[in-house]
Amino acid sequence: MEKLFKVLAINPGSTSTKIAVYENEEEILEKTLRHSSEEIDKFEKIADQLDFRKDIIESVLKEAGINLSDLDAIVGRGGLLKPIKGGTYAVNDAMVKDLTIGVSGEHASNLGGIIARQMGDELKIPSFIVDPVVVDEMEDVARLSGVPEMPRKSIFHALNQKAIGRRAAQDMGKKYEDCNFLIVHMGGGVTVGAHKKGRVIDNTNGLDGEGPFSPERSGGLPVGALFKACYGNDMTKDQIAKRIKGQGGVVAYLGTNDIRDVEARINDGDEKAKLVHEAMIYQICKEIGAYATVLKGEIDAIILTGGIAYSAMVREMIEDRVKFIAKVIAYPGEDEMSALAEGGLRVLKGEEEALVYNALVYNT
């Protein structure tokens, strides 16, 4: 009989904390804990929220009848660390230090590893993080941008992309490490990753403006026009930053970041909505075509995931353009909580070893 492991997954967001408890792969509890802006604004730094969030998590678990002493591990969302290869990492002192100081930036996800470590230490059980957004497995040839002072960086939806890659491989009766995939995560941001035998050897940095435009992000922009905007008087630094991330893409054209609203407008005959929708998909498909060359056309499948993958219209339009490259399959949505738990379970079950974070070395 398979040994039963109980794992707590913690995923902090800017105004919420998602928690879930798993017995092996079965979810037995899932909660989204909301935090008001008044509560969050009391803290100067994100790391200062540690006790506030931890106390709420423990209180909710107690109310739900979860005995913390029954847990075998705690897995937190990985934050903005230094670039590291993908996998499950044991939370160590070096990691906590880098998450606390925000070595690569301040983000609520930094709290995931910090909370997991503190709770784990109190319970005398291991704490982990899994595939943070800074996963960097890029080949050296992919790092050069054309300007030495501006190397390309690996920042993408690593947690969901790798989890979906493993799931797709399993459904094909293969191992993720034996497959080549092009995986397209489509949410508020869109990232494309070239997965070669278990490594993401190139990807679009959706956070900093690479790749296709998306519901909330500009994607790659004409450099000359961006240069003029930065040094002209028409837009402030803050306005430009928001146009790149948050107020760019579909929302800049149509005033909505919800693709369901866009498609409803298309069905009502809105020609502008139709053009913007098609342009976003056109850019996604161009990126798929470009990344097919990274894998030299040796592709087991093109995989569509993220919330937008629920749209039949989007799936059909993408497949129509790229099916000549490889078969297109969809895994709509993103189940980050199960992806976190599965990463911890692989270590607990002895399927893989926990990696060690080394703050002194980039891309260990």
GROMACS .gro file of N, CA, C and O in nm, residues 51-105:
model
  220
   51ASP      N    1   0.442   3.732   1.013
   51ASP     CA    2   0.360   3.688   1.127
   51ASP      C    3   0.211   3.706   1.099
   51ASP      O    4   0.131   3.619   1.136
   52PHE      N    5   0.176   3.816   1.034
   52PHE     CA    6   0.036   3.843   1.001
   52PHE      C    7  -0.023   3.730   0.916
   52PHE      O    8  -0.128   3.675   0.948
   53ARG      N    9   0.045   3.693   0.810
   53ARG     CA   10  -0.007   3.589   0.720
   53ARG      C   11   0.002   3.451   0.785
   53ARG      O   12  -0.089   3.369   0.770
   54LYS      N   13   0.112   3.423   0.852
   54LYS     CA   14   0.129   3.293   0.916
   54LYS      C   15   0.020   3.268   1.020
   54LYS      O   16  -0.036   3.158   1.027
   55ASP      N   17  -0.011   3.368   1.100
   55ASP     CA   18  -0.114   3.353   1.203
   55ASP      C   19  -0.251   3.323   1.141
   55ASP      O   20  -0.326   3.238   1.192
   56ILE      N   21  -0.282   3.389   1.030
   56ILE     CA   22  -0.410   3.365   0.963
   56ILE      C   23  -0.415   3.224   0.907
   56ILE      O   24  -0.516   3.153   0.920
   57ILE      N   25  -0.306   3.180   0.845
   57ILE     CA   26  -0.300   3.045   0.788
   57ILE      C   27  -0.325   2.941   0.897
   57ILE      O   28  -0.408   2.850   0.883
   58GLU      N   29  -0.254   2.954   1.008
   58GLU     CA   30  -0.267   2.856   1.116
   58GLU      C   31  -0.407   2.858   1.177
   58GLU      O   32  -0.462   2.753   1.211
   59SER      N   33  -0.466   2.977   1.187
   59SER     CA   34  -0.601   2.988   1.242
   59SER      C   35  -0.704   2.919   1.153
   59SER      O   36  -0.791   2.845   1.200
   60VAL      N   37  -0.693   2.943   1.022
   60VAL     CA   38  -0.787   2.882   0.927
   60VAL      C   39  -0.772   2.730   0.924
   60VAL      O   40  -0.871   2.656   0.918
   61LEU      N   41  -0.648   2.683   0.929
   61LEU     CA   42  -0.626   2.538   0.930
   61LEU      C   43  -0.686   2.475   1.056
   61LEU      O   44  -0.746   2.367   1.050
   62LYS      N   45  -0.671   2.542   1.169
   62LYS     CA   46  -0.727   2.491   1.294
   62LYS      C   47  -0.879   2.484   1.286
   62LYS      O   48  -0.941   2.384   1.325
   63GLU      N   49  -0.941   2.591   1.231
   63GLU     CA   50  -1.087   2.594   1.216
   63GLU      C   51  -1.134   2.482   1.124
   63GLU      O   52  -1.245   2.429   1.140
   64ALA      N   53  -1.053   2.447   1.025
   64ALA     CA   54  -1.090   2.343   0.929
   64ALA      C   55  -1.063   2.202   0.982
   64ALA      O   56  -1.090   2.103   0.912
   65GLY      N   57  -1.008   2.192   1.101
   65GLY     CA   58  -0.984   2.061   1.160
   65GLY      C   59  -0.857   1.995   1.111
   65GLY      O   60  -0.842   1.873   1.125
   66ILE      N   61  -0.765   2.074   1.057
   66ILE     CA   62  -0.638   2.019   1.012
   66ILE      C   63  -0.538   2.021   1.128
   66ILE      O   64  -0.508   2.127   1.184
   67ASN      N   65  -0.489   1.906   1.164
   67ASN     CA   66  -0.390   1.894   1.272
   67ASN      C   67  -0.251   1.915   1.212
   67ASN      O   68  -0.204   1.834   1.132
   68LEU      N   69  -0.187   2.025   1.248
   68LEU     CA   70  -0.057   2.057   1.189
   68LEU      C   71   0.046   1.949   1.215
   68LEU      O   72   0.138   1.928   1.133
   69SER      N   73   0.034   1.879   1.325
   69SER     CA   74   0.132   1.774   1.357
   69SER      C   75   0.123   1.655   1.262
   69SER      O   76   0.212   1.570   1.258
   70ASP      N   77   0.014   1.648   1.182
   70ASP     CA   78  -0.001   1.540   1.085
   70ASP      C   79   0.070   1.571   0.952
   70ASP      O   80   0.081   1.482   0.866
   71LEU      N   81   0.116   1.695   0.935
   71LEU     CA   82   0.179   1.733   0.809
   71LEU      C   83   0.318   1.671   0.796
   71LEU      O   84   0.391   1.657   0.893
   72ASP      N   85   0.352   1.635   0.672
   72ASP     CA   86   0.484   1.579   0.642
   72ASP      C   87   0.577   1.681   0.579
   72ASP      O   88   0.699   1.663   0.580
   73ALA      N   89   0.521   1.786   0.520
   73ALA     CA   90   0.604   1.889   0.457
   73ALA      C   91   0.517   2.011   0.429
   73ALA      O   92   0.394   2.001   0.419
   74ILE      N   93   0.583   2.126   0.414
   74ILE     CA   94   0.516   2.249   0.375
   74ILE      C   95   0.586   2.303   0.251
   74ILE      O   96   0.710   2.311   0.248
   75VAL      N   97   0.508   2.337   0.150
   75VAL     CA   98   0.564   2.384   0.024
   75VAL      C   99   0.512   2.525  -0.004
   75VAL      O  100   0.391   2.547  -0.009
   76GLY      N  101   0.603   2.620  -0.018
   76GLY     CA  102   0.565   2.758  -0.047
   76GLY      C  103   0.592   2.794  -0.191
   76GLY      O  104   0.678   2.734  -0.257
   77ARG      N  105   0.519   2.894  -0.238
   77ARG     CA  106   0.545   2.947  -0.372
   77ARG      C  107   0.683   3.011  -0.374
   77ARG      O  108   0.718   3.090  -0.288
   78GLY      N  109   0.764   2.977  -0.472
   78GLY     CA  110   0.897   3.035  -0.483
   78GLY      C  111   0.889   3.180  -0.526
   78GLY      O  112   0.805   3.216  -0.609
   79GLY      N  113   0.972   3.264  -0.470
   79GLY     CA  114   0.969   3.406  -0.500
   79GLY      C  115   1.080   3.449  -0.594
   79GLY      O  116   1.137   3.370  -0.669
   80LEU      N  117   1.112   3.579  -0.586
   80LEU     CA  118   1.212   3.639  -0.674
   80LEU      C  119   1.352   3.619  -0.616
   80LEU      O  120   1.409   3.708  -0.554
   81LEU      N  121   1.403   3.500  -0.638
   81LEU     CA  122   1.539   3.465  -0.596
   81LEU      C  123   1.637   3.497  -0.707
   81LEU      O  124   1.600   3.554  -0.810
   82LYS      N  125   1.762   3.459  -0.689
   82LYS     CA  126   1.856   3.465  -0.799
   82LYS      C  127   1.822   3.351  -0.897
   82LYS      O  128   1.757   3.255  -0.859
   83PRO      N  129   1.861   3.363  -1.022
   83PRO     CA  130   1.827   3.260  -1.121
   83PRO      C  131   1.874   3.122  -1.079
   83PRO      O  132   1.988   3.104  -1.037
   84ILE      N  133   1.782   3.024  -1.089
   84ILE     CA  134   1.814   2.886  -1.051
   84ILE      C  135   1.750   2.791  -1.151
   84ILE      O  136   1.654   2.827  -1.220
   85LYS      N  137   1.803   2.670  -1.158
   85LYS     CA  138   1.742   2.572  -1.246
   85LYS      C  139   1.613   2.521  -1.183
   85LYS      O  140   1.589   2.537  -1.063
   86GLY      N  141   1.527   2.462  -1.265
   86GLY     CA  142   1.399   2.416  -1.216
   86GLY      C  143   1.410   2.298  -1.122
   86GLY      O  144   1.508   2.225  -1.122
   87GLY      N  145   1.306   2.282  -1.040
   87GLY     CA  146   1.301   2.169  -0.948
   87GLY      C  147   1.245   2.210  -0.813
   87GLY      O  148   1.196   2.321  -0.794
   88THR      N  149   1.252   2.118  -0.719
   88THR     CA  150   1.206   2.141  -0.583
   88THR      C  151   1.328   2.170  -0.495
   88THR      O  152   1.424   2.093  -0.494
   89TYR      N  153   1.323   2.281  -0.424
   89TYR     CA  154   1.435   2.324  -0.340
   89TYR      C  155   1.397   2.319  -0.192
   89TYR      O  156   1.288   2.364  -0.154
   90ALA      N  157   1.487   2.267  -0.111
   90ALA     CA  158   1.472   2.278   0.034
   90ALA      C  159   1.496   2.424   0.071
   90ALA      O  160   1.589   2.487   0.021
   91VAL      N  161   1.411   2.478   0.158
   91VAL     CA  162   1.430   2.618   0.200
   91VAL      C  163   1.542   2.622   0.303
   91VAL      O  164   1.531   2.562   0.410
   92ASN      N  165   1.651   2.692   0.269
   92ASN     CA  166   1.765   2.702   0.361
   92ASN      C  167   1.784   2.847   0.404
   92ASN      O  168   1.711   2.938   0.362
   93ASP      N  169   1.883   2.871   0.486
   93ASP     CA  170   1.907   3.006   0.540
   93ASP      C  171   1.937   3.105   0.429
   93ASP      O  172   1.892   3.221   0.433
   94ALA      N  173   2.016   3.063   0.331
   94ALA     CA  174   2.052   3.153   0.222
   94ALA      C  175   1.929   3.196   0.144
   94ALA      O  176   1.916   3.313   0.105
   95MET      N  177   1.837   3.103   0.123
   95MET     CA  178   1.714   3.135   0.051
   95MET      C  179   1.628   3.232   0.130
   95MET      O  180   1.575   3.330   0.075
   96VAL      N  181   1.611   3.205   0.258
   96VAL     CA  182   1.530   3.294   0.342
   96VAL      C  183   1.588   3.435   0.342
   96VAL      O  184   1.514   3.534   0.333
   97LYS      N  185   1.720   3.445   0.349
   97LYS     CA  186   1.785   3.577   0.348
   97LYS      C  187   1.754   3.651   0.218
   97LYS      O  188   1.717   3.769   0.220
   98ASP      N  189   1.768   3.581   0.104
   98ASP     CA  190   1.745   3.647  -0.025
   98ASP      C  191   1.598   3.682  -0.046
   98ASP      O  192   1.566   3.785  -0.106
   99LEU      N  193   1.509   3.598   0.003
   99LEU     CA  194   1.366   3.629  -0.007
   99LEU      C  195   1.331   3.747   0.083
   99LEU      O  196   1.248   3.832   0.047
  100THR      N  197   1.394   3.756   0.198
  100THR     CA  198   1.364   3.862   0.293
  100THR      C  199   1.411   3.998   0.242
  100THR      O  200   1.338   4.098   0.253
  101ILE      N  201   1.530   4.003   0.186
  101ILE     CA  202   1.582   4.131   0.137
  101ILE      C  203   1.531   4.164  -0.003
  101ILE      O  204   1.548   4.276  -0.051
  102GLY      N  205   1.465   4.067  -0.069
  102GLY     CA  206   1.415   4.090  -0.204
  102GLY      C  207   1.530   4.104  -0.302
  102GLY      O  208   1.541   4.203  -0.374
  103VAL      N  209   1.617   4.002  -0.306
  103VAL     CA  210   1.740   4.011  -0.384
  103VAL      C  211   1.714   4.039  -0.532
  103VAL      O  212   1.794   4.105  -0.599
  104SER      N  213   1.601   3.992  -0.585
  104SER     CA  214   1.566   4.019  -0.725
  104SER      C  215   1.436   4.097  -0.737
  104SER      O  216   1.375   4.102  -0.844
  105GLY      N  217   1.391   4.155  -0.627
  105GLY     CA  218   1.270   4.235  -0.629
  105GLY      C  219   1.173   4.195  -0.519
  105GLY      O  220   1.179   4.085  -0.465
   0.00000   0.00000   0.00000
